[in-house]
GROMACS .gro file of C-alpha atoms in nm:
model
  142
    1UNK     CA    1  -5.334   1.217   0.657
    2UNK     CA    2  -5.047   1.465   0.674
    3UNK     CA    3  -4.780   1.411   0.934
    4UNK     CA    4  -4.653   1.745   1.060
    5UNK     CA    5  -4.386   1.850   1.304
    6UNK     CA    6  -4.470   2.139   1.535
    7UNK     CA    7  -4.175   2.354   1.641
    8UNK     CA    8  -4.157   2.526   1.981
    9UNK     CA    9  -4.223   2.876   1.845
   10UNK     CA   10  -4.560   2.763   1.708
   11UNK     CA   11  -4.665   2.607   2.038
   12UNK     CA   12  -4.560   2.925   2.219
   13UNK     CA   13  -4.769   3.133   1.978
   14UNK     CA   14  -5.071   2.935   2.092
   15UNK     CA   15  -4.982   2.932   2.462
   16UNK     CA   16  -4.900   3.302   2.478
   17UNK     CA   17  -5.169   3.417   2.229
   18UNK     CA   18  -4.897   3.595   2.032
   19UNK     CA   19  -5.033   3.816   1.758
   20UNK     CA   20  -5.043   3.821   1.462
   21UNK     CA   21  -4.970   3.446   1.475
   22UNK     CA   22  -5.235   3.324   1.717
   23UNK     CA   23  -5.532   3.273   1.483
   24UNK     CA   24  -5.346   3.056   1.232
   25UNK     CA   25  -5.188   2.858   1.513
   26UNK     CA   26  -5.524   2.810   1.686
   27UNK     CA   27  -5.673   2.685   1.358
   28UNK     CA   28  -5.381   2.446   1.313
   29UNK     CA   29  -5.425   2.308   1.664
   30UNK     CA   30  -5.795   2.265   1.598
   31UNK     CA   31  -5.705   2.039   1.304
   32UNK     CA   32  -5.470   1.848   1.532
   33UNK     CA   33  -5.733   1.809   1.806
   34UNK     CA   34  -5.990   1.683   1.556
   35UNK     CA   35  -5.732   1.441   1.413
   36UNK     CA   36  -5.737   1.595   1.066
   37UNK     CA   37  -5.357   1.593   1.077
   38UNK     CA   38  -5.111   1.390   1.282
   39UNK     CA   39  -4.877   1.617   1.475
   40UNK     CA   40  -4.539   1.541   1.626
   41UNK     CA   41  -4.288   1.727   1.838
   42UNK     CA   42  -3.986   1.623   2.043
   43UNK     CA   43  -3.909   1.591   2.413
   44UNK     CA   44  -3.671   1.886   2.367
   45UNK     CA   45  -3.958   2.108   2.251
   46UNK     CA   46  -4.179   1.997   2.540
   47UNK     CA   47  -3.899   2.060   2.792
   48UNK     CA   48  -3.852   2.410   2.650
   49UNK     CA   49  -4.227   2.477   2.658
   50UNK     CA   50  -4.245   2.355   3.019
   51UNK     CA   51  -3.954   2.577   3.122
   52UNK     CA   52  -4.093   2.890   2.955
   53UNK     CA   53  -4.452   2.837   3.068
   54UNK     CA   54  -4.345   2.765   3.428
   55UNK     CA   55  -4.170   3.104   3.434
   56UNK     CA   56  -4.479   3.280   3.297
   57UNK     CA   57  -4.740   3.100   3.508
   58UNK     CA   58  -4.645   2.832   3.759
   59UNK     CA   59  -4.517   2.475   3.755
   60UNK     CA   60  -4.862   2.317   3.792
   61UNK     CA   61  -5.004   2.516   3.499
   62UNK     CA   62  -4.695   2.432   3.294
   63UNK     CA   63  -4.732   2.061   3.371
   64UNK     CA   64  -5.105   2.073   3.288
   65UNK     CA   65  -5.024   2.235   2.954
   66UNK     CA   66  -4.770   1.962   2.874
   67UNK     CA   67  -5.028   1.695   2.964
   68UNK     CA   68  -5.278   1.863   2.727
   69UNK     CA   69  -5.018   1.871   2.449
   70UNK     CA   70  -4.935   1.504   2.506
   71UNK     CA   71  -5.302   1.419   2.457
   72UNK     CA   72  -5.301   1.555   2.100
   73UNK     CA   73  -4.939   1.548   1.979
   74UNK     CA   74  -4.717   1.244   1.930
   75UNK     CA   75  -4.354   1.240   2.036
   76UNK     CA   76  -4.080   1.196   1.777
   77UNK     CA   77  -3.800   0.985   1.919
   78UNK     CA   78  -3.453   1.117   1.977
   79UNK     CA   79  -3.195   0.841   1.993
   80UNK     CA   80  -2.824   0.794   1.928
   81UNK     CA   81  -2.879   0.789   1.551
   82UNK     CA   82  -3.063   1.124   1.560
   83UNK     CA   83  -2.797   1.277   1.782
   84UNK     CA   84  -2.516   1.159   1.551
   85UNK     CA   85  -2.695   1.294   1.244
   86UNK     CA   86  -2.746   1.627   1.420
   87UNK     CA   87  -2.387   1.646   1.543
   88UNK     CA   88  -2.251   1.578   1.195
   89UNK     CA   89  -2.496   1.802   1.010
   90UNK     CA   90  -2.441   2.141   0.851
   91UNK     CA   91  -2.715   2.302   1.061
   92UNK     CA   92  -2.593   2.615   1.237
   93UNK     CA   93  -2.799   2.535   1.547
   94UNK     CA   94  -2.760   2.194   1.711
   95UNK     CA   95  -3.111   2.195   1.861
   96UNK     CA   96  -3.263   2.271   1.520
   97UNK     CA   97  -3.069   1.979   1.376
   98UNK     CA   98  -3.205   1.747   1.645
   99UNK     CA   99  -3.563   1.858   1.570
  100UNK     CA  100  -3.514   1.818   1.196
  101UNK     CA  101  -3.365   1.468   1.208
  102UNK     CA  102  -3.625   1.352   1.461
  103UNK     CA  103  -3.895   1.476   1.222
  104UNK     CA  104  -3.726   1.314   0.924
  105UNK     CA  105  -3.708   0.984   1.114
  106UNK     CA  106  -4.089   0.995   1.158
  107UNK     CA  107  -4.143   1.053   0.782
  108UNK     CA  108  -4.287   1.397   0.850
  109UNK     CA  109  -4.433   1.572   0.544
  110UNK     CA  110  -4.443   1.930   0.676
  111UNK     CA  111  -4.221   2.093   0.938
  112UNK     CA  112  -4.425   2.382   1.081
  113UNK     CA  113  -4.221   2.667   1.225
  114UNK     CA  114  -4.198   3.043   1.200
  115UNK     CA  115  -3.819   3.017   1.187
  116UNK     CA  116  -3.791   2.890   0.830
  117UNK     CA  117  -3.443   3.036   0.789
  118UNK     CA  118  -3.316   2.789   1.051
  119UNK     CA  119  -3.404   2.497   0.823
  120UNK     CA  120  -3.249   2.581   0.487
  121UNK     CA  121  -3.088   2.236   0.463
  122UNK     CA  122  -3.407   2.035   0.440
  123UNK     CA  123  -3.571   1.751   0.251
  124UNK     CA  124  -3.896   1.814   0.440
  125UNK     CA  125  -4.129   2.097   0.338
  126UNK     CA  126  -4.065   2.379   0.586
  127UNK     CA  127  -4.361   2.613   0.632
  128UNK     CA  128  -4.528   2.857   0.866
  129UNK     CA  129  -4.868   2.776   1.017
  130UNK     CA  130  -5.031   3.007   0.759
  131UNK     CA  131  -4.855   2.833   0.471
  132UNK     CA  132  -4.947   2.489   0.600
  133UNK     CA  133  -5.313   2.591   0.635
  134UNK     CA  134  -5.316   2.714   0.274
  135UNK     CA  135  -5.187   2.376   0.155
  136UNK     CA  136  -5.427   2.189   0.383
  137UNK     CA  137  -5.734   2.382   0.265
  138UNK     CA  138  -5.628   2.357  -0.098
  139UNK     CA  139  -5.608   1.978  -0.073
  140UNK     CA  140  -5.924   1.941   0.135
  141UNK     CA  141  -6.132   2.124  -0.128
  142UNK     CA  142  -6.000   1.914  -0.418
   0.00000   0.00000   0.00000
């Protein structure tokens, strides 16, 4: 089973029904819900999702959405080691570095984001939801 990391932009595509990204993201989350893939994110992503969704809807709806996400997505740990790796990395964005090293620590196979340019220094396959689905379907038919 693939272990994938889900970045905040992908979760927001689902939450906000952002086109043209929504259908691929909805299909990806269907795979996650049916446990076809094991998905991870970080507390940082969830905090950002909560903040944004509470501004769009309300705090109760935002909390309910986080609870739903927690029922299908595992949390990648962020500890002192991850923070040191991120602080000493060549990533331009510190938050991106935290996400990347948390994913790497969980032995993630695919890092799913629409912001691929943010992860040019990577040993993990960085892909969009569409690209991940192509790989997934190619391997599931073989």
